[in-house]
Amino acid sequence: VTLVLITCAHMTWAQTKNTTITLVVNTAGINQENVNQMTSFFDSNGNTSLPGDHSNFLSLVDLDKWVIWQGQVGDLIQNPSDVVQITKIEKKAITGNKSLLKKDVYTGESIVKAKVKKKYEEGDESYAIYFTVTHDGIAEDYKIDPKIRINN
């Protein structure tokens, strides 16, 4: 009986985890007019988005765990010196938007980490990702708007 309890406790513990959300950017082709078409997402839970479909990208996160946003150069072989840096995550001020993270704004220099609240709240939190793309030595800032939801 003890072995079964230990196994069950381990399984429950292993089910909650931090979530890493990766923003993939085609750095050579991006500009302010085509930012949605030149970017896509994937997360550590297996969720993905196609370019241009960020409003439907939803990442499930666990209570009292961390969400880590990071950037990735999508065309790295052709542009090995390019860089994608996540600089800010900000809750969108829209009616009905949930507050799933402990703060409304988180900042960073390359990646951004945010803590999920301890209490379950049903619904989605829409947020903005601010990021900087450096291509051929020139840096430009961008913003896109995906969502998160508490995993239940």
PDB file of C-alpha atoms in Angstrom:
ATOM      1  CA  VAL A   1       0.000   0.000   0.000  1.00  0.00           C
ATOM      2  CA  THR A   2       2.819   2.400   0.783  1.00  0.00           C
ATOM      3  CA  LEU A   3       4.345   1.887  -2.641  1.00  0.00           C
ATOM      4  CA  VAL A   4       1.057   2.762  -4.337  1.00  0.00           C
ATOM      5  CA  LEU A   5       0.684   5.947  -2.292  1.00  0.00           C
ATOM      6  CA  ILE A   6       4.212   7.046  -3.111  1.00  0.00           C
ATOM      7  CA  THR A   7       3.633   6.378  -6.791  1.00  0.00           C
ATOM      8  CA  CYS A   8       0.343   8.302  -6.792  1.00  0.00           C
ATOM      9  CA  ALA A   9       1.860  11.211  -4.909  1.00  0.00           C
ATOM     10  CA  HIS A  10       4.728  11.312  -7.390  1.00  0.00           C
ATOM     11  CA  MET A  11       2.328  11.272 -10.332  1.00  0.00           C
ATOM     12  CA  THR A  12       0.301  14.163  -8.929  1.00  0.00           C
ATOM     13  CA  TRP A  13       3.435  16.191  -8.234  1.00  0.00           C
ATOM     14  CA  ALA A  14       4.807  15.548 -11.707  1.00  0.00           C
ATOM     15  CA  GLN A  15       1.628  16.789 -13.377  1.00  0.00           C
ATOM     16  CA  THR A  16       2.139  20.417 -12.330  1.00  0.00           C
ATOM     17  CA  LYS A  17       5.055  22.192 -13.923  1.00  0.00           C
ATOM     18  CA  ASN A  18       6.442  25.435 -15.212  1.00  0.00           C
ATOM     19  CA  THR A  19       5.470  26.366 -18.764  1.00  0.00           C
ATOM     20  CA  THR A  20       7.894  27.726 -21.350  1.00  0.00           C
ATOM     21  CA  ILE A  21       6.381  29.678 -24.250  1.00  0.00           C
ATOM     22  CA  THR A  22       8.679  30.195 -27.229  1.00  0.00           C
ATOM     23  CA  LEU A  23       8.123  32.930 -29.784  1.00  0.00           C
ATOM     24  CA  VAL A  24       9.677  31.969 -33.133  1.00  0.00           C
ATOM     25  CA  VAL A  25      10.481  34.878 -35.464  1.00  0.00           C
ATOM     26  CA  ASN A  26      11.508  34.959 -39.132  1.00  0.00           C
ATOM     27  CA  THR A  27      13.989  37.744 -38.439  1.00  0.00           C
ATOM     28  CA  ALA A  28      14.979  38.458 -42.046  1.00  0.00           C
ATOM     29  CA  GLY A  29      11.463  39.145 -43.235  1.00  0.00           C
ATOM     30  CA  ILE A  30       9.737  40.785 -40.268  1.00  0.00           C
ATOM     31  CA  ASN A  31       8.467  44.367 -40.296  1.00  0.00           C
ATOM     32  CA  GLN A  32       5.691  46.266 -38.498  1.00  0.00           C
ATOM     33  CA  GLU A  33       3.122  45.407 -41.188  1.00  0.00           C
ATOM     34  CA  ASN A  34       3.713  41.626 -41.243  1.00  0.00           C
ATOM     35  CA  VAL A  35       4.657  40.861 -37.630  1.00  0.00           C
ATOM     36  CA  ASN A  36       1.842  38.289 -37.239  1.00  0.00           C
ATOM     37  CA  GLN A  37       2.775  36.430 -40.421  1.00  0.00           C
ATOM     38  CA  MET A  38       6.477  36.266 -39.495  1.00  0.00           C
ATOM     39  CA  THR A  39       5.960  34.862 -35.992  1.00  0.00           C
ATOM     40  CA  SER A  40       4.617  31.671 -34.432  1.00  0.00           C
ATOM     41  CA  PHE A  41       4.502  30.042 -30.985  1.00  0.00           C
ATOM     42  CA  PHE A  42       5.054  26.723 -29.316  1.00  0.00           C
ATOM     43  CA  ASP A  43       5.085  25.838 -25.634  1.00  0.00           C
ATOM     44  CA  SER A  44       6.443  23.082 -23.406  1.00  0.00           C
ATOM     45  CA  ASN A  45       2.957  21.516 -23.246  1.00  0.00           C
ATOM     46  CA  GLY A  46       2.849  20.791 -26.987  1.00  0.00           C
ATOM     47  CA  ASN A  47       0.645  23.724 -28.039  1.00  0.00           C
ATOM     48  CA  THR A  48       1.584  25.456 -31.297  1.00  0.00           C
ATOM     49  CA  SER A  49       0.350  28.281 -33.491  1.00  0.00           C
ATOM     50  CA  LEU A  50       0.643  28.869 -37.177  1.00  0.00           C
ATOM     51  CA  PRO A  51       1.999  32.200 -38.410  1.00  0.00           C
ATOM     52  CA  GLY A  52      -0.783  34.807 -38.358  1.00  0.00           C
ATOM     53  CA  ASP A  53      -2.946  32.952 -35.809  1.00  0.00           C
ATOM     54  CA  HIS A  54      -1.794  34.414 -32.477  1.00  0.00           C
ATOM     55  CA  SER A  55      -5.207  35.425 -31.185  1.00  0.00           C
ATOM     56  CA  ASN A  56      -6.086  31.715 -31.083  1.00  0.00           C
ATOM     57  CA  PHE A  57      -2.820  30.553 -29.483  1.00  0.00           C
ATOM     58  CA  LEU A  58      -3.659  29.436 -25.958  1.00  0.00           C
ATOM     59  CA  SER A  59      -1.103  28.115 -23.492  1.00  0.00           C
ATOM     60  CA  LEU A  60      -2.317  26.177 -20.448  1.00  0.00           C
ATOM     61  CA  VAL A  61      -0.412  27.017 -17.258  1.00  0.00           C
ATOM     62  CA  ASP A  62      -0.368  25.454 -13.781  1.00  0.00           C
ATOM     63  CA  LEU A  63      -1.262  27.172 -10.507  1.00  0.00           C
ATOM     64  CA  ASP A  64       1.614  28.638  -8.503  1.00  0.00           C
ATOM     65  CA  LYS A  65       4.153  27.791 -11.219  1.00  0.00           C
ATOM     66  CA  TRP A  66       6.281  29.936 -13.516  1.00  0.00           C
ATOM     67  CA  VAL A  67       5.605  30.902 -17.108  1.00  0.00           C
ATOM     68  CA  ILE A  68       8.801  31.625 -19.042  1.00  0.00           C
ATOM     69  CA  TRP A  69       8.688  33.457 -22.370  1.00  0.00           C
ATOM     70  CA  GLN A  70      11.687  33.182 -24.669  1.00  0.00           C
ATOM     71  CA  GLY A  71      12.489  34.118 -28.236  1.00  0.00           C
ATOM     72  CA  GLN A  72      13.943  32.000 -31.016  1.00  0.00           C
ATOM     73  CA  VAL A  73      15.249  32.939 -34.445  1.00  0.00           C
ATOM     74  CA  GLY A  74      13.236  30.906 -36.952  1.00  0.00           C
ATOM     75  CA  ASP A  75      15.699  31.355 -39.799  1.00  0.00           C
ATOM     76  CA  LEU A  76      18.866  30.880 -37.729  1.00  0.00           C
ATOM     77  CA  ILE A  77      20.819  28.975 -40.385  1.00  0.00           C
ATOM     78  CA  GLN A  78      20.539  31.922 -42.781  1.00  0.00           C
ATOM     79  CA  ASN A  79      20.895  34.556 -40.030  1.00  0.00           C
ATOM     80  CA  PRO A  80      23.175  33.155 -37.309  1.00  0.00           C
ATOM     81  CA  SER A  81      23.882  36.541 -35.693  1.00  0.00           C
ATOM     82  CA  ASP A  82      20.200  37.556 -35.351  1.00  0.00           C
ATOM     83  CA  VAL A  83      18.582  37.712 -31.906  1.00  0.00           C
ATOM     84  CA  VAL A  84      15.015  37.683 -30.547  1.00  0.00           C
ATOM     85  CA  GLN A  85      14.659  39.118 -27.025  1.00  0.00           C
ATOM     86  CA  ILE A  86      11.437  39.125 -25.008  1.00  0.00           C
ATOM     87  CA  THR A  87      11.375  42.421 -23.088  1.00  0.00           C
ATOM     88  CA  LYS A  88       7.920  42.699 -21.497  1.00  0.00           C
ATOM     89  CA  ILE A  89       4.724  40.761 -20.795  1.00  0.00           C
ATOM     90  CA  GLU A  90       1.725  42.964 -20.047  1.00  0.00           C
ATOM     91  CA  LYS A  91      -1.874  42.073 -19.236  1.00  0.00           C
ATOM     92  CA  LYS A  92      -4.252  43.637 -21.731  1.00  0.00           C
ATOM     93  CA  ALA A  93      -6.730  46.103 -20.210  1.00  0.00           C
ATOM     94  CA  ILE A  94      -9.921  44.751 -21.786  1.00  0.00           C
ATOM     95  CA  THR A  95     -13.317  44.052 -20.254  1.00  0.00           C
ATOM     96  CA  GLY A  96     -13.633  40.493 -18.970  1.00  0.00           C
ATOM     97  CA  ASN A  97      -9.899  39.747 -19.111  1.00  0.00           C
ATOM     98  CA  LYS A  98      -8.846  37.456 -16.253  1.00  0.00           C
ATOM     99  CA  SER A  99      -5.876  38.036 -13.928  1.00  0.00           C
ATOM    100  CA  LEU A 100      -4.082  34.711 -13.865  1.00  0.00           C
ATOM    101  CA  LEU A 101      -0.597  36.079 -13.211  1.00  0.00           C
ATOM    102  CA  LYS A 102       0.427  37.650  -9.897  1.00  0.00           C
ATOM    103  CA  LYS A 103       1.301  41.009 -11.535  1.00  0.00           C
ATOM    104  CA  ASP A 104       0.014  42.842 -14.608  1.00  0.00           C
ATOM    105  CA  VAL A 105       3.488  43.651 -16.013  1.00  0.00           C
ATOM    106  CA  TYR A 106       6.720  41.647 -16.074  1.00  0.00           C
ATOM    107  CA  THR A 107       9.959  42.788 -17.739  1.00  0.00           C
ATOM    108  CA  GLY A 108      13.223  41.179 -18.773  1.00  0.00           C
ATOM    109  CA  GLU A 109      16.218  41.626 -21.038  1.00  0.00           C
ATOM    110  CA  SER A 110      16.053  38.403 -23.049  1.00  0.00           C
ATOM    111  CA  ILE A 111      13.500  36.163 -21.383  1.00  0.00           C
ATOM    112  CA  VAL A 112      10.609  37.083 -19.083  1.00  0.00           C
ATOM    113  CA  LYS A 113       9.397  34.991 -16.146  1.00  0.00           C
ATOM    114  CA  ALA A 114       5.978  35.443 -14.521  1.00  0.00           C
ATOM    115  CA  LYS A 115       4.386  33.681 -11.562  1.00  0.00           C
ATOM    116  CA  VAL A 116       0.888  32.174 -11.894  1.00  0.00           C
ATOM    117  CA  LYS A 117      -1.495  32.854  -8.997  1.00  0.00           C
ATOM    118  CA  LYS A 118      -2.217  30.129  -6.441  1.00  0.00           C
ATOM    119  CA  LYS A 119      -6.021  30.332  -6.767  1.00  0.00           C
ATOM    120  CA  TYR A 120      -7.886  28.881  -9.748  1.00  0.00           C
ATOM    121  CA  GLU A 121      -9.777  31.342 -11.935  1.00  0.00           C
ATOM    122  CA  GLU A 122     -11.750  30.195 -14.955  1.00  0.00           C
ATOM    123  CA  GLY A 123     -11.212  31.950 -18.261  1.00  0.00           C
ATOM    124  CA  ASP A 124      -8.417  33.339 -20.398  1.00  0.00           C
ATOM    125  CA  GLU A 125      -5.934  36.126 -19.801  1.00  0.00           C
ATOM    126  CA  SER A 126      -5.044  38.078 -22.913  1.00  0.00           C
ATOM    127  CA  TYR A 127      -1.642  39.704 -22.767  1.00  0.00           C
ATOM    128  CA  ALA A 128       0.866  41.456 -24.972  1.00  0.00           C
ATOM    129  CA  ILE A 129       4.376  40.229 -25.638  1.00  0.00           C
ATOM    130  CA  TYR A 130       6.861  42.989 -26.355  1.00  0.00           C
ATOM    131  CA  PHE A 131      10.004  41.800 -28.095  1.00  0.00           C
ATOM    132  CA  THR A 132      13.052  43.117 -29.893  1.00  0.00           C
ATOM    133  CA  VAL A 133      14.420  41.608 -33.088  1.00  0.00           C
ATOM    134  CA  THR A 134      18.012  42.321 -34.066  1.00  0.00           C
ATOM    135  CA  HIS A 135      18.664  41.561 -37.748  1.00  0.00           C
ATOM    136  CA  ASP A 136      21.882  42.544 -39.509  1.00  0.00           C
ATOM    137  CA  GLY A 137      22.834  44.590 -36.434  1.00  0.00           C
ATOM    138  CA  ILE A 138      19.621  46.684 -36.472  1.00  0.00           C
ATOM    139  CA  ALA A 139      17.191  46.319 -33.552  1.00  0.00           C
ATOM    140  CA  GLU A 140      13.451  46.908 -33.880  1.00  0.00           C
ATOM    141  CA  ASP A 141      10.656  46.517 -31.315  1.00  0.00           C
ATOM    142  CA  TYR A 142       7.392  44.608 -31.872  1.00  0.00           C
ATOM    143  CA  LYS A 143       4.262  43.505 -30.000  1.00  0.00           C
ATOM    144  CA  ILE A 144       1.806  40.589 -30.379  1.00  0.00           C
ATOM    145  CA  ASP A 145      -1.170  39.342 -28.308  1.00  0.00           C
ATOM    146  CA  PRO A 146      -1.697  35.646 -27.366  1.00  0.00           C
ATOM    147  CA  LYS A 147      -3.518  34.161 -24.280  1.00  0.00           C
ATOM    148  CA  ILE A 148      -3.001  31.888 -21.292  1.00  0.00           C
ATOM    149  CA  ARG A 149      -5.459  29.765 -19.258  1.00  0.00           C
ATOM    150  CA  ILE A 150      -5.132  27.883 -15.970  1.00  0.00           C
ATOM    151  CA  ASN A 151      -4.748  24.147 -16.570  1.00  0.00           C
ATOM    152  CA  ASN A 152      -7.459  22.218 -14.697  1.00  0.00           C
TER     153      ASN A 152
END
